[in-house]
CSV table of C-alpha atoms in Angstrom, one decimal:
chain,number,residue,atom,x,y,z
A,1,MET,CA,8.2,50.2,7.1
A,2,THR,CA,9.1,46.8,8.6
A,3,ILE,CA,5.4,45.8,8.3
A,4,ARG,CA,5.5,46.3,4.5
A,5,ARG,CA,8.5,44.0,4.2
A,6,SER,CA,7.3,41.3,6.5
A,7,ALA,CA,3.8,41.0,5.0
A,8,PRO,CA,4.9,39.3,1.8
A,9,PHE,CA,7.2,37.1,3.9
A,10,ALA,CA,4.2,36.1,6.1
A,11,ILE,CA,2.0,35.4,3.1
A,12,ALA,CA,4.7,33.3,1.5
A,13,LEU,CA,5.1,31.4,4.7
A,14,LEU,CA,1.4,30.7,5.0
A,15,LEU,CA,1.2,29.5,1.4
A,16,THR,CA,4.0,27.2,2.0
A,17,PHE,CA,2.2,25.6,5.0
A,18,ALA,CA,-1.1,25.5,3.1
A,19,SER,CA,0.5,23.6,0.2
A,20,ALA,CA,2.1,21.2,2.7
A,21,LEU,CA,-1.2,20.5,4.4
A,22,GLN,CA,-2.9,20.0,1.1
A,23,ALA,CA,-0.3,17.5,0.0
A,24,SER,CA,-0.6,15.5,3.2
A,25,ASP,CA,-4.2,14.5,2.2
A,26,THR,CA,-2.8,12.3,-0.6
A,27,THR,CA,-2.8,8.5,-0.1
A,28,PHE,CA,0.0,6.6,-1.7
A,29,VAL,CA,0.2,3.0,-2.7
A,30,SER,CA,2.6,1.0,-0.6
A,31,GLN,CA,4.0,-2.5,-0.7
A,32,GLY,CA,1.7,-5.0,1.1
A,33,ALA,CA,-1.4,-2.8,0.8
A,34,ARG,CA,-4.7,-4.2,-0.4
A,35,VAL,CA,-5.7,-2.3,-3.5
A,36,LYS,CA,-8.5,-2.1,-6.1
A,37,LEU,CA,-7.2,-1.3,-9.6
A,38,PHE,CA,-9.4,0.3,-12.3
A,39,PRO,CA,-7.8,-0.4,-15.7
A,40,ALA,CA,-7.7,2.3,-18.4
A,41,GLN,CA,-9.7,0.2,-20.8
A,42,PRO,CA,-13.4,0.7,-20.2
A,43,SER,CA,-14.3,-3.0,-20.8
A,44,ALA,CA,-11.7,-4.3,-18.4
A,45,LYS,CA,-12.8,-5.6,-15.0
A,46,THR,CA,-11.8,-4.1,-11.7
A,47,ILE,CA,-9.0,-6.1,-10.0
A,48,THR,CA,-8.6,-6.4,-6.2
A,49,GLY,CA,-5.4,-7.8,-4.6
A,50,ASN,CA,-2.3,-7.2,-2.5
A,51,VAL,CA,0.7,-5.3,-3.7
A,52,THR,CA,3.8,-7.5,-3.7
A,53,ASP,CA,6.2,-5.1,-5.6
A,54,LEU,CA,6.2,-1.4,-6.3
A,55,ALA,CA,8.3,0.8,-8.5
A,56,SER,CA,7.9,4.4,-9.6
A,57,ASP,CA,6.0,3.3,-12.7
A,58,THR,CA,4.9,-0.3,-12.2
A,59,LEU,CA,2.8,-2.2,-9.7
A,60,VAL,CA,2.8,-6.0,-9.1
A,61,ILE,CA,-0.2,-7.5,-7.3
A,62,VAL,CA,-1.4,-10.9,-6.4
A,63,PRO,CA,-5.1,-11.0,-7.2
A,64,GLU,CA,-7.7,-11.7,-4.5
A,65,GLY,CA,-8.3,-15.5,-4.4
A,66,GLY,CA,-4.8,-16.3,-5.4
A,67,GLY,CA,-3.4,-16.8,-8.8
A,68,GLU,CA,-0.5,-15.5,-10.8
A,69,ALA,CA,1.0,-12.1,-10.0
A,70,LEU,CA,0.0,-9.4,-12.3
A,71,THR,CA,2.2,-6.4,-13.4
A,72,PHE,CA,0.6,-3.1,-14.3
A,73,ASP,CA,2.2,0.0,-15.8
A,74,ARG,CA,1.1,3.3,-14.3
A,75,ARG,CA,-0.3,4.4,-17.7
A,76,ASP,CA,-2.5,1.3,-17.9
A,77,LEU,CA,-4.5,2.3,-14.8
A,78,ARG,CA,-7.3,4.8,-14.7
A,79,LYS,CA,-7.6,4.8,-10.9
A,80,ILE,CA,-6.2,3.0,-7.8
A,81,GLU,CA,-7.9,2.7,-4.5
A,82,VAL,CA,-6.3,1.5,-1.2
A,83,SER,CA,-8.3,-0.3,1.5
A,84,GLN,CA,-8.7,1.5,4.8
A,85,GLY,CA,-10.1,-1.5,6.5
A,86,SER,CA,-13.6,-2.6,7.3
A,87,LYS,CA,-16.2,-0.9,9.4
A,88,GLY,CA,-19.5,-2.0,10.9
A,89,ASN,CA,-22.8,-0.4,10.1
A,90,ALA,CA,-24.5,-0.3,13.6
A,91,LEU,CA,-25.7,3.3,13.3
A,92,LEU,CA,-27.2,2.7,9.9
A,93,GLY,CA,-28.9,-0.4,11.2
A,94,LEU,CA,-30.2,1.4,14.2
A,95,GLY,CA,-31.7,4.1,12.0
A,96,VAL,CA,-33.3,1.7,9.6
A,97,GLY,CA,-34.6,-0.5,12.4
A,98,ALA,CA,-36.0,2.4,14.3
A,99,GLY,CA,-37.7,3.7,11.2
A,100,VAL,CA,-39.2,0.3,10.5
A,101,GLY,CA,-40.4,0.0,14.1
A,102,ILE,CA,-42.1,3.3,14.1
A,103,GLY,CA,-43.7,2.6,10.7
A,104,LEU,CA,-45.1,-0.7,11.9
A,105,ALA,CA,-46.3,0.7,15.2
A,106,LEU,CA,-48.1,3.5,13.4
A,107,ALA,CA,-49.6,1.1,10.9
A,108,VAL,CA,-50.8,-1.2,13.6
A,109,CYS,CA,-52.2,1.6,15.8
A,110,SER,CA,-54.1,3.1,12.8
A,111,ALA,CA,-56.5,0.2,12.8
A,112,ASP,CA,-59.7,1.1,14.8
A,113,ASP,CA,-60.1,-2.3,16.5
A,114,TRP,CA,-56.6,-2.7,17.9
A,115,THR,CA,-56.7,-2.4,21.6
A,116,TYR,CA,-53.0,-2.7,22.4
A,117,CYS,CA,-52.4,0.9,21.4
A,118,ALA,CA,-54.6,2.3,24.1
A,119,TYR,CA,-52.9,3.1,27.4
A,120,ASP,CA,-54.9,4.3,30.4
A,121,ASP,CA,-58.0,5.1,28.3
A,122,SER,CA,-55.9,7.5,26.1
A,123,ASP,CA,-54.4,7.1,22.7
A,124,GLY,CA,-51.1,5.2,23.3
A,125,THR,CA,-49.8,5.5,19.8
A,126,GLY,CA,-46.7,7.4,20.9
A,127,ALA,CA,-45.7,4.8,23.5
A,128,PHE,CA,-46.4,1.9,21.1
A,129,ALA,CA,-44.3,3.6,18.4
A,130,ALA,CA,-41.4,4.2,20.9
A,131,ILE,CA,-41.5,0.5,21.9
A,132,GLY,CA,-41.5,-0.5,18.2
A,133,ALA,CA,-38.6,1.9,17.5
A,134,ALA,CA,-36.5,0.6,20.4
A,135,LEU,CA,-37.2,-3.0,19.6
A,136,PHE,CA,-36.5,-2.8,15.9
A,137,GLY,CA,-33.8,-0.3,16.4
A,138,ALA,CA,-31.9,-2.7,18.6
A,139,ILE,CA,-32.4,-5.5,16.1
A,140,GLY,CA,-31.2,-3.3,13.3
A,141,ALA,CA,-28.1,-2.1,15.2
A,142,GLY,CA,-27.2,-5.7,16.0
A,143,ALA,CA,-27.5,-6.7,12.3
A,144,GLY,CA,-25.7,-3.6,11.2
A,145,ALA,CA,-22.8,-4.3,13.5
A,146,LEU,CA,-22.4,-7.7,11.9
A,147,ILE,CA,-22.5,-6.4,8.4
A,148,LYS,CA,-19.0,-5.1,7.6
A,149,THR,CA,-18.2,-2.9,4.6
A,150,GLU,CA,-14.7,-2.2,3.3
A,151,ARG,CA,-13.7,1.5,3.0
A,152,TRP,CA,-11.5,2.6,0.1
A,153,ASN,CA,-9.5,5.8,-0.6
A,154,GLU,CA,-8.3,6.9,-4.0
A,155,ALA,CA,-4.5,6.6,-4.1
A,156,GLU,CA,-1.5,7.5,-6.2
A,157,PHE,CA,1.8,5.9,-7.0
A,158,PRO,CA,4.5,7.2,-4.7
A,159,ALA,CA,6.4,10.2,-6.0
A,160,SER,CA,9.6,9.1,-7.7
A,161,PRO,CA,12.8,10.4,-6.2
A,162,SER,CA,14.7,12.9,-8.3
A,163,VAL,CA,17.8,10.6,-8.2
A,164,ALA,CA,17.6,6.9,-7.6
A,165,LEU,CA,20.2,4.1,-7.5
A,166,ASN,CA,18.9,0.6,-7.8
A,167,VAL,CA,20.8,-2.6,-7.6
A,168,GLY,CA,19.2,-5.6,-9.2
A,169,LYS,CA,19.3,-9.2,-8.0
A,170,ASP,CA,21.7,-10.1,-10.8
A,171,GLY,CA,24.1,-7.4,-9.7
A,172,SER,CA,23.2,-4.8,-12.3
A,173,VAL,CA,23.1,-1.2,-11.3
A,174,ARG,CA,20.5,1.3,-12.5
A,175,LEU,CA,20.8,5.0,-12.0
A,176,ALA,CA,17.7,7.1,-12.7
A,177,PHE,CA,17.2,10.8,-12.9
A,178,SER,CA,13.9,12.6,-12.7
A,179,LEU,CA,13.3,16.2,-13.7
A,180,GLN,CA,9.9,17.8,-13.2
A,181,LEU,CA,9.1,21.0,-15.1
């Protein structure tokens, strides 16, 4: 009888933890973050910059390359992405370089009059391809490590608190209530 009563409790507990884990995957915009903004208007350009001020419904950024601060309302944005930093592409470069090396080695060894592919009077195509893959793979890995790409995660505005009390620079007081249904 206690098993019947504890099963719904255990299921409810698991669902609570599952929803908390799912919510932790969400990335939120924060002050100082590097962001990429996608305006709601289809013809508008994507804007990249740093967040200088953030409220529950507005976002102020300084565009990349300087310039005047821009203010955006939450409703004016289709999507927001937050930079997760840069990463090198050494593995991609290694793969591309090794593929090029193997391809060149096989192309060179397919010519009948090429004597460098022979090794000990046998067909040395495999050894020549391995040397080409190693050489071009190393060059590709080096080039890939030098080429950095920025990683972006889709983000959301931070959830507004249910009750907020803000004091402005001019001494004004703002009390806000939020009710989610």
